Amino acid sequence: MDLDIYGSEASYYAAAFDGPVDHQVERIAYISGVMDGRVLETMCGSARLLKAFAVAGFETVGVDLSAPLLNIARRDFAAMGLSGHWLQADVRD
């Protein structure tokens, strides 16, 4: 599998998957029974789902192999005044 797209084309990938996800946060919280606390998202990419969780008051931790996508996540969080924790790693390890 060619993973280069997540590096060289990170901005395009992030833009392609930048739709609203607020309703997903509510549903995930309801189904899991976790209404606050910490959320870990593996393979978070540009962290669009984590952004919605952070806005909802959750502490967020994102893991992804792509440094460019994590940089987009950091940039977007900072622009929104949000904080998150980031780990660049291969989740298969």
Tab-separated table of C-alpha atoms in Angstrom:
chain	number	residue	atom	x	y	z
A	1	MET	CA	0.000	0.000	0.000
A	2	ASP	CA	1.349	3.397	-0.993
A	3	LEU	CA	1.197	5.616	2.095
A	4	ASP	CA	2.936	8.561	0.403
A	5	ILE	CA	-0.411	10.220	-0.353
A	6	TYR	CA	-0.774	10.974	3.355
A	7	GLY	CA	2.458	12.956	3.218
A	8	SER	CA	2.842	14.532	-0.197
A	9	GLU	CA	-0.882	15.134	-0.666
A	10	ALA	CA	-1.828	15.767	2.969
A	11	SER	CA	-3.581	19.087	2.358
A	12	TYR	CA	-5.748	17.574	-0.388
A	13	TYR	CA	-6.568	14.563	1.781
A	14	ALA	CA	-7.520	16.820	4.707
A	15	ALA	CA	-9.701	19.024	2.471
A	16	ALA	CA	-11.467	16.025	0.948
A	17	PHE	CA	-12.535	14.763	4.368
A	18	ASP	CA	-13.348	18.063	6.072
A	19	GLY	CA	-17.108	17.714	6.422
A	20	PRO	CA	-19.130	18.382	9.576
A	21	VAL	CA	-18.974	15.613	12.182
A	22	ASP	CA	-20.652	17.196	15.227
A	23	HIS	CA	-23.568	14.762	14.985
A	24	GLN	CA	-21.101	11.859	15.066
A	25	VAL	CA	-19.613	13.092	18.341
A	26	GLU	CA	-23.040	13.165	19.973
A	27	ARG	CA	-23.844	9.678	18.681
A	28	ILE	CA	-20.493	8.169	19.680
A	29	ALA	CA	-20.750	9.695	23.161
A	30	TYR	CA	-24.306	8.391	23.539
A	31	ILE	CA	-23.512	4.866	22.344
A	32	SER	CA	-20.351	4.599	24.457
A	33	GLY	CA	-21.900	6.206	27.516
A	34	VAL	CA	-18.859	8.477	27.790
A	35	MET	CA	-20.067	12.051	27.998
A	36	ASP	CA	-16.749	13.614	29.006
A	37	GLY	CA	-13.136	12.668	29.524
A	38	ARG	CA	-10.414	11.662	27.112
A	39	VAL	CA	-10.788	10.458	23.520
A	40	LEU	CA	-8.091	8.585	21.605
A	41	GLU	CA	-8.332	8.446	17.829
A	42	THR	CA	-5.930	6.172	16.009
A	43	MET	CA	-5.147	7.022	12.389
A	44	CYS	CA	-6.605	10.468	13.095
A	45	GLY	CA	-5.270	12.139	9.946
A	46	SER	CA	-6.031	15.851	10.157
A	47	ALA	CA	-8.161	15.178	13.270
A	48	ARG	CA	-11.521	16.378	11.988
A	49	LEU	CA	-13.355	14.083	14.406
A	50	LEU	CA	-11.068	15.036	17.292
A	51	LYS	CA	-11.757	18.727	16.633
A	52	ALA	CA	-15.452	18.124	17.219
A	53	PHE	CA	-14.691	16.160	20.390
A	54	ALA	CA	-12.415	18.975	21.627
A	55	VAL	CA	-15.117	21.571	20.954
A	56	ALA	CA	-17.511	19.372	22.959
A	57	GLY	CA	-15.103	19.544	25.917
A	58	PHE	CA	-13.230	16.263	25.607
A	59	GLU	CA	-9.470	15.962	26.080
A	60	THR	CA	-8.125	14.584	22.804
A	61	VAL	CA	-5.225	12.357	21.804
A	62	GLY	CA	-4.498	11.754	18.128
A	63	VAL	CA	-2.142	9.155	16.677
A	64	ASP	CA	-1.113	9.067	13.029
A	65	LEU	CA	1.895	8.024	10.975
A	66	SER	CA	1.753	11.115	8.745
A	67	ALA	CA	3.684	14.096	10.093
A	68	PRO	CA	2.086	16.449	7.513
A	69	LEU	CA	-1.438	15.443	8.570
A	70	LEU	CA	-0.563	15.855	12.249
A	71	ASN	CA	0.833	19.304	11.435
A	72	ILE	CA	-2.506	20.212	9.825
A	73	ALA	CA	-4.272	18.957	12.955
A	74	ARG	CA	-2.003	21.021	15.216
A	75	ARG	CA	-2.492	24.111	13.039
A	76	ASP	CA	-6.282	23.748	12.963
A	77	PHE	CA	-6.501	23.144	16.715
A	78	ALA	CA	-4.350	26.219	17.397
A	79	ALA	CA	-6.463	28.351	15.038
A	80	MET	CA	-9.584	27.281	16.940
A	81	GLY	CA	-7.988	27.847	20.367
A	82	LEU	CA	-8.140	24.118	21.134
A	83	SER	CA	-5.530	21.887	22.698
A	84	GLY	CA	-4.784	18.291	21.829
A	85	HIS	CA	-2.064	15.732	22.299
A	86	TRP	CA	-0.355	14.218	19.270
A	87	LEU	CA	1.745	11.140	18.670
A	88	GLN	CA	3.360	10.297	15.357
A	89	ALA	CA	3.403	6.511	15.228
A	90	ASP	CA	2.373	3.534	13.180
A	91	VAL	CA	-0.643	2.062	14.981
A	92	ARG	CA	0.338	-1.381	13.728
A	93	ASP	CA	3.328	-1.249	16.070
